[in-house]
GROMACS .gro file of C-alpha atoms in nm:
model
  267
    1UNK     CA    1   2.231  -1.686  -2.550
    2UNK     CA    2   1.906  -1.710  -2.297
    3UNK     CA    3   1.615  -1.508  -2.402
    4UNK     CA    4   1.366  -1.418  -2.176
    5UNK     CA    5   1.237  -1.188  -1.889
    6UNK     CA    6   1.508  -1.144  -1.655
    7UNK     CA    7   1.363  -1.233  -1.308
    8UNK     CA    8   1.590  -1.194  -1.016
    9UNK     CA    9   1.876  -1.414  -1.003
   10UNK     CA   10   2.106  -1.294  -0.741
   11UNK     CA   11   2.124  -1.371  -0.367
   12UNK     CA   12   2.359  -1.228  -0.059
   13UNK     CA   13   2.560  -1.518   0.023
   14UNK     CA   14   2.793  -1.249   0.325
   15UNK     CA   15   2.918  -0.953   0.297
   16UNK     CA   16   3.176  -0.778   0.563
   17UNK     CA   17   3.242  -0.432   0.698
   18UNK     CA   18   3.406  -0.182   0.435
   19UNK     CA   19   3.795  -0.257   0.415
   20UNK     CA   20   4.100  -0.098   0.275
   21UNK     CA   21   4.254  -0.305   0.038
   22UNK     CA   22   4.507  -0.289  -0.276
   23UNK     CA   23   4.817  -0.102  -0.399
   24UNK     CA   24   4.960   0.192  -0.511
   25UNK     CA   25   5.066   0.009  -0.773
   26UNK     CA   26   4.813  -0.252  -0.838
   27UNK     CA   27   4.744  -0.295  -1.262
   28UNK     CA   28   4.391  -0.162  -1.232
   29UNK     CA   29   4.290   0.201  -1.107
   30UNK     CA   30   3.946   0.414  -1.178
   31UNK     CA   31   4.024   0.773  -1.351
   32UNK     CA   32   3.861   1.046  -1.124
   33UNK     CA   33   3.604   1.266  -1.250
   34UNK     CA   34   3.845   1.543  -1.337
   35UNK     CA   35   4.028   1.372  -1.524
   36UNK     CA   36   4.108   1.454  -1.892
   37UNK     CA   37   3.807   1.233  -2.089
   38UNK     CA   38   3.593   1.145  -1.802
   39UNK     CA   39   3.553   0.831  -1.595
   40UNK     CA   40   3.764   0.531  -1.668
   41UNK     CA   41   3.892   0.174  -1.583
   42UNK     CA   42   4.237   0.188  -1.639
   43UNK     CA   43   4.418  -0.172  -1.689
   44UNK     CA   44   4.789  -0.163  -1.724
   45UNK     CA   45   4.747   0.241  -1.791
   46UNK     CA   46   4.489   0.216  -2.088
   47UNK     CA   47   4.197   0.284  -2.056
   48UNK     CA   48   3.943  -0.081  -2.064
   49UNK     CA   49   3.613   0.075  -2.006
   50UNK     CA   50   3.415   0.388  -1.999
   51UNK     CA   51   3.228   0.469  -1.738
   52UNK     CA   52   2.857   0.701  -1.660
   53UNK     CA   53   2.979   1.061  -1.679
   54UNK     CA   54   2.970   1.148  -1.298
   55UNK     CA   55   2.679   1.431  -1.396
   56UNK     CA   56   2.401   1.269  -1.187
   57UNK     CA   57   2.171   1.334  -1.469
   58UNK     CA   58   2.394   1.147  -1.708
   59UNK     CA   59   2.261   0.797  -1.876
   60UNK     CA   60   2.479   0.468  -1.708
   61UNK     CA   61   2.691   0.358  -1.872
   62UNK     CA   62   2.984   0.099  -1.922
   63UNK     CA   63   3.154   0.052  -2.272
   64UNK     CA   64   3.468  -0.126  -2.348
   65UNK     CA   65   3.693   0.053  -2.499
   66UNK     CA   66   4.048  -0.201  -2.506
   67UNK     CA   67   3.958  -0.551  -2.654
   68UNK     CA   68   4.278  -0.650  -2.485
   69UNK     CA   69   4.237  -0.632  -2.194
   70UNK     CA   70   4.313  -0.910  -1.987
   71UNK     CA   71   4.197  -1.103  -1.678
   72UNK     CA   72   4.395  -0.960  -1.394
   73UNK     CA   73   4.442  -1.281  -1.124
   74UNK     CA   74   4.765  -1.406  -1.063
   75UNK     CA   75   4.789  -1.773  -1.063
   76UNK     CA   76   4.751  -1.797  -0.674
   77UNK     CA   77   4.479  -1.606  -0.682
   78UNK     CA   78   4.301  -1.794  -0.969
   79UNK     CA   79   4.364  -2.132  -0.751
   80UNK     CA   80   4.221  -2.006  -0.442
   81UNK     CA   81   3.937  -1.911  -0.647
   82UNK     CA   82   3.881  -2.184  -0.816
   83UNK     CA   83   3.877  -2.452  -0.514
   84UNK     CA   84   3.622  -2.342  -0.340
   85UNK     CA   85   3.390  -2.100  -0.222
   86UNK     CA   86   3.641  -1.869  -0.020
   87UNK     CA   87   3.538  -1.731   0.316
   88UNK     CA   88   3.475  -1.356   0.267
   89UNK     CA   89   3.714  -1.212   0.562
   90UNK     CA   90   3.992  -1.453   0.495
   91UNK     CA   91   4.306  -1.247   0.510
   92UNK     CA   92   4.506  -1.473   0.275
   93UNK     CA   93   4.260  -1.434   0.006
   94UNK     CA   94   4.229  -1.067   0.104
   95UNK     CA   95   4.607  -1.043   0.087
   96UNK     CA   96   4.612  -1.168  -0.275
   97UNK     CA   97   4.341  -0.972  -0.390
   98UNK     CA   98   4.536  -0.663  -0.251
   99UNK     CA   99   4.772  -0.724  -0.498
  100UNK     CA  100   4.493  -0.656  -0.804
  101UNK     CA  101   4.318  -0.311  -0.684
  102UNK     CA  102   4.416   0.019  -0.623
  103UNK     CA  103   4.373   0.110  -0.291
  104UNK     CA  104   4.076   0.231  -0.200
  105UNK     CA  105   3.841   0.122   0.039
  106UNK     CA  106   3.573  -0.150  -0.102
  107UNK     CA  107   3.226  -0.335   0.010
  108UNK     CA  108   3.346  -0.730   0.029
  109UNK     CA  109   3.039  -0.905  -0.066
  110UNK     CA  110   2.971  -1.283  -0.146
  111UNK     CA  111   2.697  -1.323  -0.406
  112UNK     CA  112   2.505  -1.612  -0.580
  113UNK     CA  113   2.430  -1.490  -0.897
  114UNK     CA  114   2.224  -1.656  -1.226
  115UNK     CA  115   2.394  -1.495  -1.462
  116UNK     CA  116   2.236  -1.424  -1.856
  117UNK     CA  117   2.447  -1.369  -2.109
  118UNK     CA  118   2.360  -1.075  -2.355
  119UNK     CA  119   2.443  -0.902  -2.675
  120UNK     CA  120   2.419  -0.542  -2.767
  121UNK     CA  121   2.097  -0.427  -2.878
  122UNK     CA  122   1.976  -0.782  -2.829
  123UNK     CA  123   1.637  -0.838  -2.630
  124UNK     CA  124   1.792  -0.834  -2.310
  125UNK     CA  125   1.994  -0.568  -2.345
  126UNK     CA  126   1.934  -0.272  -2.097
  127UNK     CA  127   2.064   0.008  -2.294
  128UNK     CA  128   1.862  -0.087  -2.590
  129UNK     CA  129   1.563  -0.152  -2.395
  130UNK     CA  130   1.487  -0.051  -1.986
  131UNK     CA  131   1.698   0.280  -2.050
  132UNK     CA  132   1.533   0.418  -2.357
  133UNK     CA  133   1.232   0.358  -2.164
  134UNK     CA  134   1.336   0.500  -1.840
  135UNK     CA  135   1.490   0.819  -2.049
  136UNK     CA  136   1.453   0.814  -2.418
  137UNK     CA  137   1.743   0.832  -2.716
  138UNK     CA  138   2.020   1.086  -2.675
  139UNK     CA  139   1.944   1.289  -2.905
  140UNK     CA  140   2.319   1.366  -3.014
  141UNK     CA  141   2.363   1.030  -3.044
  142UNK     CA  142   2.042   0.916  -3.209
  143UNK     CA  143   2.046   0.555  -3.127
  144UNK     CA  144   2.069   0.401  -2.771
  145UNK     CA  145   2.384   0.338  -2.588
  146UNK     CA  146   2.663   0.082  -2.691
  147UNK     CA  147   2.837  -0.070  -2.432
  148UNK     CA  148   3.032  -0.227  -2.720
  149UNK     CA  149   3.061  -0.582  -2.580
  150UNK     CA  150   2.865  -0.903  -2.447
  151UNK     CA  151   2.791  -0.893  -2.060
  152UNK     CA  152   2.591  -1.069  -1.826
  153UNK     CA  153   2.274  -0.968  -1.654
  154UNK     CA  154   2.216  -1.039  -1.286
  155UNK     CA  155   1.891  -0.947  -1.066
  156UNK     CA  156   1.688  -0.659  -1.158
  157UNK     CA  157   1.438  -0.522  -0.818
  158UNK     CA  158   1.277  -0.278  -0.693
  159UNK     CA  159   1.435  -0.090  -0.406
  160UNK     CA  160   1.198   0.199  -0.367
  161UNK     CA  161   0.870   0.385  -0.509
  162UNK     CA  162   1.088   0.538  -0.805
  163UNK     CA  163   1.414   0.326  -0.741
  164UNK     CA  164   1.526   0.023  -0.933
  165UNK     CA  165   1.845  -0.128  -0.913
  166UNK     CA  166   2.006  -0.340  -1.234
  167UNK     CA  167   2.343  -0.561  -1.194
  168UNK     CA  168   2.567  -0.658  -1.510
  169UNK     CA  169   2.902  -0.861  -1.472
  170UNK     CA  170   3.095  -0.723  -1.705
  171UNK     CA  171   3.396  -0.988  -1.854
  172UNK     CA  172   3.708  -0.783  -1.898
  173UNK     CA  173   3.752  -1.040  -2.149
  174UNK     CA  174   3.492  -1.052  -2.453
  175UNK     CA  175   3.330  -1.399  -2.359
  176UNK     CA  176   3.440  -1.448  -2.799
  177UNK     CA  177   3.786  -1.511  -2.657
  178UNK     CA  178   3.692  -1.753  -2.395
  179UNK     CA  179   3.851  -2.108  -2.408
  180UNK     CA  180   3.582  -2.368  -2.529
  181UNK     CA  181   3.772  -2.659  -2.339
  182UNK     CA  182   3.778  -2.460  -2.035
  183UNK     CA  183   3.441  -2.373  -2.023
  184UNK     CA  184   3.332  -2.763  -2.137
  185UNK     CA  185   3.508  -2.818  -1.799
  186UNK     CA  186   3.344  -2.572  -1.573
  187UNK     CA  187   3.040  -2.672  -1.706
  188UNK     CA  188   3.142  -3.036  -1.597
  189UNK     CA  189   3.223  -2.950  -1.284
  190UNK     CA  190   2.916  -2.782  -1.230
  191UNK     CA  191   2.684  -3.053  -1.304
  192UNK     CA  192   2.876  -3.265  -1.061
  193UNK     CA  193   2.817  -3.000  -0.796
  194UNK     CA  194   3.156  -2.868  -0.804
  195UNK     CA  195   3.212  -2.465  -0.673
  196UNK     CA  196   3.392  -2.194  -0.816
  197UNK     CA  197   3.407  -1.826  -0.760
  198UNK     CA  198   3.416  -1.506  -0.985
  199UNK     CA  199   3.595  -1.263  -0.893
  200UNK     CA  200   3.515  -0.901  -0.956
  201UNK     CA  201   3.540  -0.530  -0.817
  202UNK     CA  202   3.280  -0.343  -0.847
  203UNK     CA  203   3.067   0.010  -0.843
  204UNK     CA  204   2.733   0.127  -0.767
  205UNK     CA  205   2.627   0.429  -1.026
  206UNK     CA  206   2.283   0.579  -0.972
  207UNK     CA  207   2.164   0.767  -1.207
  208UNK     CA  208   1.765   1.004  -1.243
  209UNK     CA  209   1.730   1.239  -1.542
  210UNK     CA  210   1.628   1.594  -1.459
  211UNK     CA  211   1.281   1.563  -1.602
  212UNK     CA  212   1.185   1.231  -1.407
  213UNK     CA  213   1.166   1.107  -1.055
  214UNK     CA  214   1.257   0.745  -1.138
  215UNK     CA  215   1.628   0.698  -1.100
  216UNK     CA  216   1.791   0.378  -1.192
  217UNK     CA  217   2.131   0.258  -0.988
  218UNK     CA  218   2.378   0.023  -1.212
  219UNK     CA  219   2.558  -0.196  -0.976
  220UNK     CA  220   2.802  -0.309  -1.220
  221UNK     CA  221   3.049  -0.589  -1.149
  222UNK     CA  222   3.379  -0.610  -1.354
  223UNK     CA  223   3.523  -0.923  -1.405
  224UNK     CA  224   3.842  -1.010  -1.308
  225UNK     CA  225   3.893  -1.337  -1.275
  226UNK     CA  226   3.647  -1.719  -1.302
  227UNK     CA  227   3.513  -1.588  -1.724
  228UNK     CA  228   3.521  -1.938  -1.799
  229UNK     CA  229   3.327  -2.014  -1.536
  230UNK     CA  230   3.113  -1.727  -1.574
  231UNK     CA  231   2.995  -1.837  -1.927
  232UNK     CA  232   2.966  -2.193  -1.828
  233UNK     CA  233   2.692  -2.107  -1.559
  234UNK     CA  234   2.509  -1.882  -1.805
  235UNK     CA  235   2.533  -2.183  -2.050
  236UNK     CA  236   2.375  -2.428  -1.778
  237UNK     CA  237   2.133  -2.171  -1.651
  238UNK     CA  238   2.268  -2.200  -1.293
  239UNK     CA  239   2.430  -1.974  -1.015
  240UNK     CA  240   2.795  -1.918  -0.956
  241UNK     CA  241   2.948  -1.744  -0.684
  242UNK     CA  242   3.085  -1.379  -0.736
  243UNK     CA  243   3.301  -1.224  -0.493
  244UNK     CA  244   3.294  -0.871  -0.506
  245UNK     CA  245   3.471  -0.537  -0.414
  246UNK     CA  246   3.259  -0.282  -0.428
  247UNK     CA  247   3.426   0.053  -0.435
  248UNK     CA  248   3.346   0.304  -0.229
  249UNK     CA  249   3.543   0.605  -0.428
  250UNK     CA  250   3.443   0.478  -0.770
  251UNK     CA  251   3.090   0.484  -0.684
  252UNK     CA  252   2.871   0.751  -0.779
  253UNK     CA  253   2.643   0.666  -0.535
  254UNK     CA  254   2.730   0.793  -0.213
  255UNK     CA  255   2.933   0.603   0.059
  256UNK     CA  256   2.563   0.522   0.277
  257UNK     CA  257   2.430   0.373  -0.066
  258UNK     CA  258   2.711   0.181  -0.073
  259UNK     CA  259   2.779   0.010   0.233
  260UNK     CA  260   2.349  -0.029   0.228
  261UNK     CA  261   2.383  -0.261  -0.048
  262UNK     CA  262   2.379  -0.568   0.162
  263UNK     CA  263   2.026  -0.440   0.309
  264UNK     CA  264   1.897  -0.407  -0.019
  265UNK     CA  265   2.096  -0.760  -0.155
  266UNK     CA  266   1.914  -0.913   0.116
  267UNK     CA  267   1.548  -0.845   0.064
   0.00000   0.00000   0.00000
């Protein structure tokens, strides 16, 4: 795993208008706030990750919850993917990707990202480190927050006098369970200059305890498809595309936050 300071590492390669997209039917849906036990990713009807508790004042959060969960790409998906960085309003690629989410309407965005690779209460680890700072230890838990897996760490800026914004790609497979072959071969392919693209959806939490006026806004990317890849450009310390859906409804930031992401992406 990279140690370090984590400088930014992300830039806006395109984004395009907010779409609708997906199925009634697609594998993946987010549980709504009132819900019965809060705010969910649902894969295949289980629950695969917990969500921040859509209080405002609530810490952000993301913790996995089903280790098997799987990556969510169909195998024509996972091709167009993987042979070359796709063109962001392409309506065959938006056609497959329909098949994955729920419908909703989503933020397409086309990203560059560096990604770091990260443990749980490691030294890179936001919950363990930038939250405690930005709003101390629950006290009924009495120990940071777990998101209860490895991630990755993306760009980390300021976006305003008391606003800072922090990306994680999130596998929906632990990166422990990752093919070693396969990622040998992405990392190949990268060193010969080869492309590939991550594919992910997406939400933008924001999130300013009652006592402070710093608020902190999670955009956190959940990986669907290209983990291989993803760990093989953490392993090389180089970018890899990540195209995202950002959605609108999941968000707890509002729907002008949202579809300003690109403005703020772009600085």
């Amino acid at each position: 795993m990279t140690e370090g300071p984590i400088r930014p590492r992300t830039e806006l390669i395109d984004h395009a208008p907010p779409v609708r997209l997906g199925t009634v039917d697609a594998p993946l849906r987010f549980s709504g706030p009132r819900e019965p036990g809060g705010r969910h990713l649902i894969v295949d009807g289980v629950p695969a990750f917990e969500l921040s508790f859509p209080c405002g004042t609530c810490a952000m959060l993301f913790r996995r919850l089903d280790a098997a969960a799987r990556a969510l790409a169909e195998a024509a998906l996972h091709d167009h993917l993987d042979e070359h960085v796709p063109a962001i309003d392409d309506p065959s690629l938006r056609d497959l990707v329909s098949t994955v989410l729920p419908a909703g309407t989503y933020l397409p965005l086309l990203l560059s990202v560096e990604p770091v690779l990260v443990a749980p209460g490691g030294d890179l680890d936001y919950f363990s480190h930038e939250q405690v700072v930005h709003r101390g230890i629950d006290p009924n838990l009495g120990a940071p927050e777990d998101p209860a897996t490895e991630y990755y760490r993306g760009s980390t800026r300021t976006t305003g006098a008391h606003e800072t914004l922090f990306e994680f790609l999130v596998p929906m497979l632990p990166p422990s369970r990752n093919d070693r072959a396969r990622v040998d071969a992405y990392e190949t392919a990268f060193r010969a200059g080869g492309a590939a693209t991550v594919l992910a959806v997406s939400v933008l939490d924001r999130t300013q305890p009652s006592d402070s006026v710093d608020a902190h806004t999670g955009l956190v990317h959940v990986v669907l498809d290209g983990h291989h890849k993803l760990e093989a450009a953490a392993r090389l310390g180089v970018a890899v595309t990540v195209l995202a859906f950002v959605s609108v409804e999941a968000s707890l930031a509002d729907e002008a936050t949202v579809t300003g992401l690109p403005g703020l992406l772009a600085r």
